[in-house]
Amino acid sequence: MESEQQTTADLIRAQLRLMRTNAGLSQDEYGRRANYSASMVSAVELGQRPLDRVYLARADAVFGTGNLFVSLLRLAERDGEPVWVRQWFDAERAARQLRCFHPTLVPGLLQTEDYARAVFRSDVTLTEGEIDKLIAARLARQSILDQERPPQLVAVLDESALHRFAEDYAQVMGGQLTHLIACAERPNVSIHVIPAKVGLHIGLNGPFVLGQSDEGGWVGFLDNQIFGNAVDRGEDVSTLLSRWESVRNIALPTWQSIELMKDVMRPWTP
């Protein structure tokens, strides 16, 4: 019964541990070959750190397994994914460029673990176990930004998303804004904030994401309170691209967005 409940991620961790021990390598010895600390190797094998493509690509290189572990990760990412979201997640993983807009929250690809937990906990219907699984899935999705050839991510968010500070969330928001600033300094990530003084704009109708493949085609994704919807019909994609241009044009450039985030953080951080 226990083996029937084993997830693909569990299988990957078990095989990583088995191949390491069969090769006669301690966690420290394997870590040196893969350029990781022994503590990181232990955390991955125990499931205390999410699996990511960079780690598994190095495992494939050390063990000479071709692309086996990276391919297994693709299967793990689909474990438990609702059918309606699989088309978008596949497009997101293959995208060369991603454009994310959210009027009220930090986009999922840029969320910290603490911020994601606070957001998921606001849904009183979720158990702690369900929240843990959702967080693990979200952090696993973020690994695409650490690939050898990561997508170019451009994120636009409304300034209101930065002002969720309250006594219970000050530390969470401080960590999240610090993370956003660090992400904005990465060569493959651009973050733009629509300042509050802009007032009403088309983006307030709701969040959306666009992904462009190597072939140049675009796929969109719309999220709502119940489920999301992948958008690939030409007319609908064109509408989203037009909406993207509208929100991007009223947003601040990256350097001004970073300064705005620092100003928002200042009263809440030591």
Tab-separated table of N, CA, C and O in Angstrom, residues 53 70 74 77-78 81 85-99 109 140-141 143-145 147 149-153 209-219:
chain	number	residue	atom	x	y	z
A	53	ARG	N	15.523	21.757	-11.467
A	53	ARG	CA	16.202	21.277	-12.666
A	53	ARG	C	17.721	21.380	-12.579
A	53	ARG	O	18.442	20.535	-13.096
A	70	VAL	N	16.075	14.883	-14.930
A	70	VAL	CA	15.355	16.084	-15.367
A	70	VAL	C	14.019	15.695	-15.993
A	70	VAL	O	12.995	16.355	-15.775
A	74	ARG	N	9.819	16.451	-14.769
A	74	ARG	CA	8.654	16.891	-15.540
A	74	ARG	C	7.418	16.083	-15.159
A	74	ARG	O	6.302	16.609	-15.070
A	77	GLU	N	6.255	17.189	-11.681
A	77	GLU	CA	5.548	18.472	-11.698
A	77	GLU	C	4.088	18.304	-12.101
A	77	GLU	O	3.246	19.140	-11.777
A	78	ARG	N	3.780	17.224	-12.791
A	78	ARG	CA	2.400	16.986	-13.215
A	78	ARG	C	1.587	16.216	-12.179
A	78	ARG	O	0.366	16.128	-12.295
A	81	GLU	N	-1.595	17.778	-10.626
A	81	GLU	CA	-2.025	18.978	-11.343
A	81	GLU	C	-3.427	18.761	-11.904
A	81	GLU	O	-3.680	17.751	-12.564
A	85	VAL	N	-5.215	22.890	-15.762
A	85	VAL	CA	-4.047	23.753	-15.657
A	85	VAL	C	-2.817	23.168	-16.348
A	85	VAL	O	-1.814	23.854	-16.519
A	86	ARG	N	-2.894	21.903	-16.765
A	86	ARG	CA	-1.720	21.251	-17.332
A	86	ARG	C	-1.236	21.919	-18.617
A	86	ARG	O	-0.037	22.030	-18.848
A	87	GLN	N	-2.157	22.350	-19.476
A	87	GLN	CA	-1.752	23.004	-20.718
A	87	GLN	C	-0.900	24.232	-20.425
A	87	GLN	O	0.126	24.460	-21.069
A	88	TRP	N	-1.329	25.030	-19.407
A	88	TRP	CA	-0.554	26.223	-19.089
A	88	TRP	C	0.781	25.874	-18.457
A	88	TRP	O	1.804	26.444	-18.820
A	89	PHE	N	0.805	24.942	-17.507
A	89	PHE	CA	2.063	24.588	-16.861
A	89	PHE	C	3.076	24.050	-17.873
A	89	PHE	O	4.269	24.324	-17.780
A	90	ASP	N	2.597	23.271	-18.849
A	90	ASP	CA	3.497	22.788	-19.905
A	90	ASP	C	4.043	23.962	-20.712
A	90	ASP	O	5.230	24.000	-21.043
A	91	ALA	N	3.174	24.924	-21.020
A	91	ALA	CA	3.617	26.105	-21.774
A	91	ALA	C	4.590	26.939	-20.955
A	91	ALA	O	5.585	27.451	-21.477
A	92	GLU	N	4.326	27.071	-19.653
A	92	GLU	CA	5.202	27.845	-18.770
A	92	GLU	C	6.593	27.225	-18.694
A	92	GLU	O	7.611	27.929	-18.762
A	93	ARG	N	6.653	25.895	-18.580
A	93	ARG	CA	7.948	25.220	-18.476
A	93	ARG	C	8.757	25.346	-19.760
A	93	ARG	O	9.986	25.311	-19.726
A	94	ALA	N	8.073	25.466	-20.910
A	94	ALA	CA	8.768	25.531	-22.194
A	94	ALA	C	8.976	26.962	-22.689
A	94	ALA	O	9.608	27.173	-23.724
A	95	ALA	N	8.453	27.946	-21.973
A	95	ALA	CA	8.460	29.332	-22.454
A	95	ALA	C	9.866	29.918	-22.507
A	95	ALA	O	10.697	29.652	-21.638
A	96	ARG	N	10.101	30.725	-23.522
A	96	ARG	CA	11.340	31.494	-23.605
A	96	ARG	C	11.131	32.886	-23.024
A	96	ARG	O	12.074	33.567	-22.635
A	97	GLN	N	9.891	33.326	-22.989
A	97	GLN	CA	9.569	34.627	-22.404
A	97	GLN	C	8.238	34.511	-21.660
A	97	GLN	O	7.298	33.885	-22.152
A	98	LEU	N	8.182	35.100	-20.463
A	98	LEU	CA	6.955	35.113	-19.669
A	98	LEU	C	6.613	36.545	-19.300
A	98	LEU	O	7.487	37.314	-18.895
A	99	ARG	N	5.359	36.883	-19.427
A	99	ARG	CA	4.875	38.202	-19.037
A	99	ARG	C	3.755	38.002	-18.015
A	99	ARG	O	2.711	37.422	-18.337
A	109	LEU	N	5.491	33.162	-9.447
A	109	LEU	CA	6.887	32.838	-9.765
A	109	LEU	C	7.871	33.668	-8.953
A	109	LEU	O	9.063	33.341	-8.905
A	140	ALA	N	8.522	24.610	-6.737
A	140	ALA	CA	9.064	23.793	-7.828
A	140	ALA	C	8.904	24.507	-9.163
A	140	ALA	O	9.801	24.459	-10.014
A	141	ARG	N	7.780	25.198	-9.355
A	141	ARG	CA	7.572	25.950	-10.597
A	141	ARG	C	8.623	27.038	-10.759
A	141	ARG	O	9.069	27.329	-11.878
A	143	SER	N	11.636	26.973	-10.208
A	143	SER	CA	12.952	26.478	-10.631
A	143	SER	C	13.240	26.771	-12.090
A	143	SER	O	14.395	26.727	-12.522
A	144	ILE	N	12.207	27.085	-12.882
A	144	ILE	CA	12.460	27.409	-14.289
A	144	ILE	C	13.333	28.656	-14.426
A	144	ILE	O	14.029	28.830	-15.426
A	145	LEU	N	13.315	29.515	-13.400
A	145	LEU	CA	14.119	30.744	-13.454
A	145	LEU	C	15.594	30.466	-13.194
A	145	LEU	O	16.434	31.354	-13.396
A	147	GLN	N	17.155	27.674	-14.562
A	147	GLN	CA	17.643	26.774	-15.599
A	147	GLN	C	18.883	27.367	-16.278
A	147	GLN	O	19.180	28.555	-16.166
A	149	ARG	N	19.176	27.842	-19.385
A	149	ARG	CA	18.611	28.857	-20.289
A	149	ARG	C	17.242	29.260	-19.746
A	149	ARG	O	16.212	28.796	-20.221
A	150	PRO	N	17.222	30.136	-18.756
A	150	PRO	CA	15.938	30.500	-18.145
A	150	PRO	C	15.127	31.401	-19.059
A	150	PRO	O	15.685	32.096	-19.926
A	151	PRO	N	13.813	31.416	-18.876
A	151	PRO	CA	12.997	32.353	-19.649
A	151	PRO	C	13.246	33.784	-19.193
A	151	PRO	O	13.686	34.020	-18.064
A	152	GLN	N	12.967	34.719	-20.062
A	152	GLN	CA	13.004	36.129	-19.684
A	152	GLN	C	11.656	36.456	-19.048
A	152	GLN	O	10.619	36.384	-19.712
A	153	LEU	N	11.670	36.774	-17.768
A	153	LEU	CA	10.436	37.052	-17.039
A	153	LEU	C	10.268	38.553	-16.854
A	153	LEU	O	11.150	39.221	-16.310
A	209	VAL	N	-1.280	35.920	-17.408
A	209	VAL	CA	0.102	35.584	-17.736
A	209	VAL	C	0.170	35.218	-19.205
A	209	VAL	O	-0.773	34.643	-19.758
A	210	LEU	N	1.282	35.541	-19.839
A	210	LEU	CA	1.522	35.188	-21.233
A	210	LEU	C	2.863	34.483	-21.345
A	210	LEU	O	3.839	34.901	-20.714
A	211	GLY	N	2.908	33.418	-22.120
A	211	GLY	CA	4.158	32.706	-22.344
A	211	GLY	C	4.427	32.560	-23.828
A	211	GLY	O	3.519	32.233	-24.598
A	212	GLN	N	5.668	32.812	-24.244
A	212	GLN	CA	6.062	32.693	-25.649
A	212	GLN	C	7.020	31.517	-25.805
A	212	GLN	O	8.002	31.391	-25.075
A	213	SER	N	6.756	30.657	-26.774
A	213	SER	CA	7.584	29.485	-27.010
A	213	SER	C	8.781	29.839	-27.890
A	213	SER	O	8.902	30.956	-28.394
A	214	ASP	N	9.669	28.863	-28.096
A	214	ASP	CA	10.817	29.048	-28.993
A	214	ASP	C	10.368	29.390	-30.396
A	214	ASP	O	11.069	30.105	-31.129
A	215	GLU	N	9.213	28.857	-30.787
A	215	GLU	CA	8.711	29.101	-32.148
A	215	GLU	C	8.058	30.475	-32.293
A	215	GLU	O	7.690	30.884	-33.388
A	216	GLY	N	7.895	31.184	-31.188
A	216	GLY	CA	7.344	32.538	-31.246
A	216	GLY	C	5.868	32.642	-30.936
A	216	GLY	O	5.328	33.744	-30.856
A	217	GLY	N	5.179	31.507	-30.780
A	217	GLY	CA	3.757	31.552	-30.474
A	217	GLY	C	3.502	31.887	-29.014
A	217	GLY	O	4.331	31.614	-28.143
A	218	TRP	N	2.334	32.466	-28.751
A	218	TRP	CA	1.971	32.884	-27.399
A	218	TRP	C	0.809	32.047	-26.879
A	218	TRP	O	-0.101	31.670	-27.624
A	219	VAL	N	0.849	31.772	-25.565
A	219	VAL	CA	-0.265	31.152	-24.851
A	219	VAL	C	-0.527	32.005	-23.615
A	219	VAL	O	0.420	32.499	-22.989
